[in-house]
Short mmCIF file of C-alpha atoms in Angstrom, two decimals:
data_model
loop_
_atom_site.label_atom_id
_atom_site.label_comp_id
_atom_site.label_asym_id
_atom_site.label_seq_id
_atom_site.Cartn_x
_atom_site.Cartn_y
_atom_site.Cartn_z
CA UNK A 749 69.32 127.95 107.15
CA UNK A 750 68.49 126.63 103.57
CA UNK A 751 71.45 124.00 104.03
CA UNK A 752 69.42 122.61 107.04
CA UNK A 753 66.18 122.52 105.07
CA UNK A 754 67.72 121.07 101.93
CA UNK A 755 69.05 118.12 104.03
CA UNK A 756 65.51 117.58 105.58
CA UNK A 757 63.94 117.77 102.22
CA UNK A 758 66.23 114.70 101.15
CA UNK A 759 65.24 112.99 104.49
CA UNK A 760 66.23 109.52 103.53
CA UNK A 761 68.20 109.81 100.27
CA UNK A 762 71.39 108.05 100.66
CA UNK A 763 72.55 107.98 97.17
CA UNK A 764 74.33 110.94 95.58
CA UNK A 765 76.84 113.29 97.06
CA UNK A 766 76.95 116.13 99.48
CA UNK A 767 79.36 118.92 99.68
CA UNK A 768 81.55 119.64 102.56
CA UNK A 769 79.52 122.92 103.26
CA UNK A 770 76.25 121.11 103.15
CA UNK A 771 77.26 118.54 105.68
CA UNK A 772 78.96 120.87 108.31
CA UNK A 773 76.37 123.63 107.93
CA UNK A 774 73.70 121.02 108.71
CA UNK A 775 75.73 119.81 111.62
CA UNK A 776 76.09 123.30 113.04
CA UNK A 777 72.48 124.26 112.69
CA UNK A 778 71.57 120.92 114.32
CA UNK A 779 73.78 121.63 117.36
CA UNK A 780 72.54 125.05 117.57
CA UNK A 781 68.94 123.81 117.66
CA UNK A 782 69.58 121.20 120.14
CA UNK A 783 71.33 123.60 122.54
CA UNK A 784 68.41 125.99 122.37
CA UNK A 785 65.87 123.15 122.96
CA UNK A 786 67.98 122.06 125.94
CA UNK A 787 67.91 125.45 127.33
CA UNK A 788 64.11 125.84 126.76
CA UNK A 789 63.46 122.40 128.26
CA UNK A 790 65.63 122.99 131.20
CA UNK A 791 64.16 126.38 132.06
CA UNK A 792 60.45 125.75 131.23
CA UNK A 793 59.89 122.07 131.63
CA UNK A 794 62.62 120.38 133.29
CA UNK A 795 61.89 116.95 131.72
CA UNK A 796 64.96 116.53 129.49
CA UNK A 797 62.60 114.83 126.87
CA UNK A 798 62.72 117.52 124.01
CA UNK A 799 66.22 117.16 122.84
CA UNK A 800 66.20 113.27 122.51
CA UNK A 801 62.97 113.45 120.67
CA UNK A 802 64.56 115.91 118.23
CA UNK A 803 67.65 114.01 117.80
CA UNK A 804 65.58 110.74 117.11
CA UNK A 805 63.57 112.97 114.46
CA UNK A 806 66.72 114.09 112.66
CA UNK A 807 68.81 110.79 112.91
CA UNK A 808 67.76 109.48 109.53
CA UNK A 809 68.64 112.80 107.82
CA UNK A 810 71.88 112.98 109.66
CA UNK A 811 72.76 109.56 108.54
CA UNK A 812 71.78 110.19 104.95
CA UNK A 813 73.89 113.46 104.79
CA UNK A 814 76.76 111.66 106.33
CA UNK A 815 76.65 108.75 103.77
CA UNK A 816 76.27 111.43 100.90
CA UNK A 817 79.35 113.28 102.31
CA UNK A 818 81.32 110.02 102.27
CA UNK A 819 80.30 109.43 98.72
CA UNK A 820 81.60 112.91 97.90
CA UNK A 821 84.95 112.02 99.29
CA UNK A 822 84.94 108.77 97.07
CA UNK A 823 84.16 106.44 99.90
CA UNK A 824 81.33 104.05 100.50
CA UNK A 825 78.61 104.82 103.14
CA UNK A 826 79.64 101.80 105.08
CA UNK A 827 82.55 103.83 106.47
CA UNK A 828 80.17 105.35 108.95
CA UNK A 829 80.42 102.20 110.85
CA UNK A 830 84.08 103.08 111.52
CA UNK A 831 82.81 105.39 114.30
CA UNK A 832 82.19 102.22 116.40
CA UNK A 833 85.85 101.47 116.58
CA UNK A 834 87.01 102.64 119.97
CA UNK A 835 89.34 105.49 120.37
CA UNK A 836 90.32 106.07 116.71
CA UNK A 837 87.13 105.24 114.76
CA UNK A 838 85.41 108.71 115.55
CA UNK A 839 88.68 110.44 114.69
CA UNK A 840 89.11 108.63 111.30
CA UNK A 841 85.41 109.49 110.51
CA UNK A 842 85.94 113.06 111.34
CA UNK A 843 88.91 113.13 108.94
CA UNK A 844 87.02 111.44 106.27
CA UNK A 845 84.11 114.07 106.67
CA UNK A 846 86.48 116.94 106.65
CA UNK A 847 88.27 115.82 103.59
CA UNK A 848 87.82 117.62 100.29
CA UNK A 849 85.58 116.34 97.49
CA UNK A 850 86.69 114.22 94.60
CA UNK A 851 86.36 116.55 91.51
CA UNK A 852 85.75 113.86 89.17
CA UNK A 853 82.46 112.20 88.45
CA UNK A 854 82.24 108.85 90.51
CA UNK A 855 79.93 105.86 90.80
CA UNK A 856 78.07 108.06 93.22
CA UNK A 857 77.41 110.87 90.55
CA UNK A 858 78.84 114.22 89.40
CA UNK A 859 80.61 116.54 91.80
CA UNK A 860 78.19 118.96 93.37
CA UNK A 861 81.05 121.40 93.92
CA UNK A 862 81.45 121.68 90.07
CA UNK A 863 77.87 121.62 89.40
CA UNK A 864 77.43 124.51 91.81
CA UNK A 865 80.16 126.65 90.00
CA UNK A 866 78.78 125.88 86.47
CA UNK A 867 75.31 127.35 87.25
#
């Protein structure tokens, strides 16, 4: 759960790097929360409003951690826009987000993977 809270603490931080584990744990917990809210909303309220409001609330942190993840792979955050390319854009972005980190220091900062092992 700390992965999710760490991303929320960096609400609109688009600079720096995010490890693969940080990105995917945030994505997993985000999906679990959205499904739980969907079930609660469908069973109790039936309005279908709770999940869109939640997703809107976490939109900026989701974009920020995605950009930081791309920085960790040595790519610019502008590569997020490739998702708008029909058919292949989402697949290419998925491959980029699943790629391993660049171990060396880049213009986006030092590798968080190496910083985590040194401590």
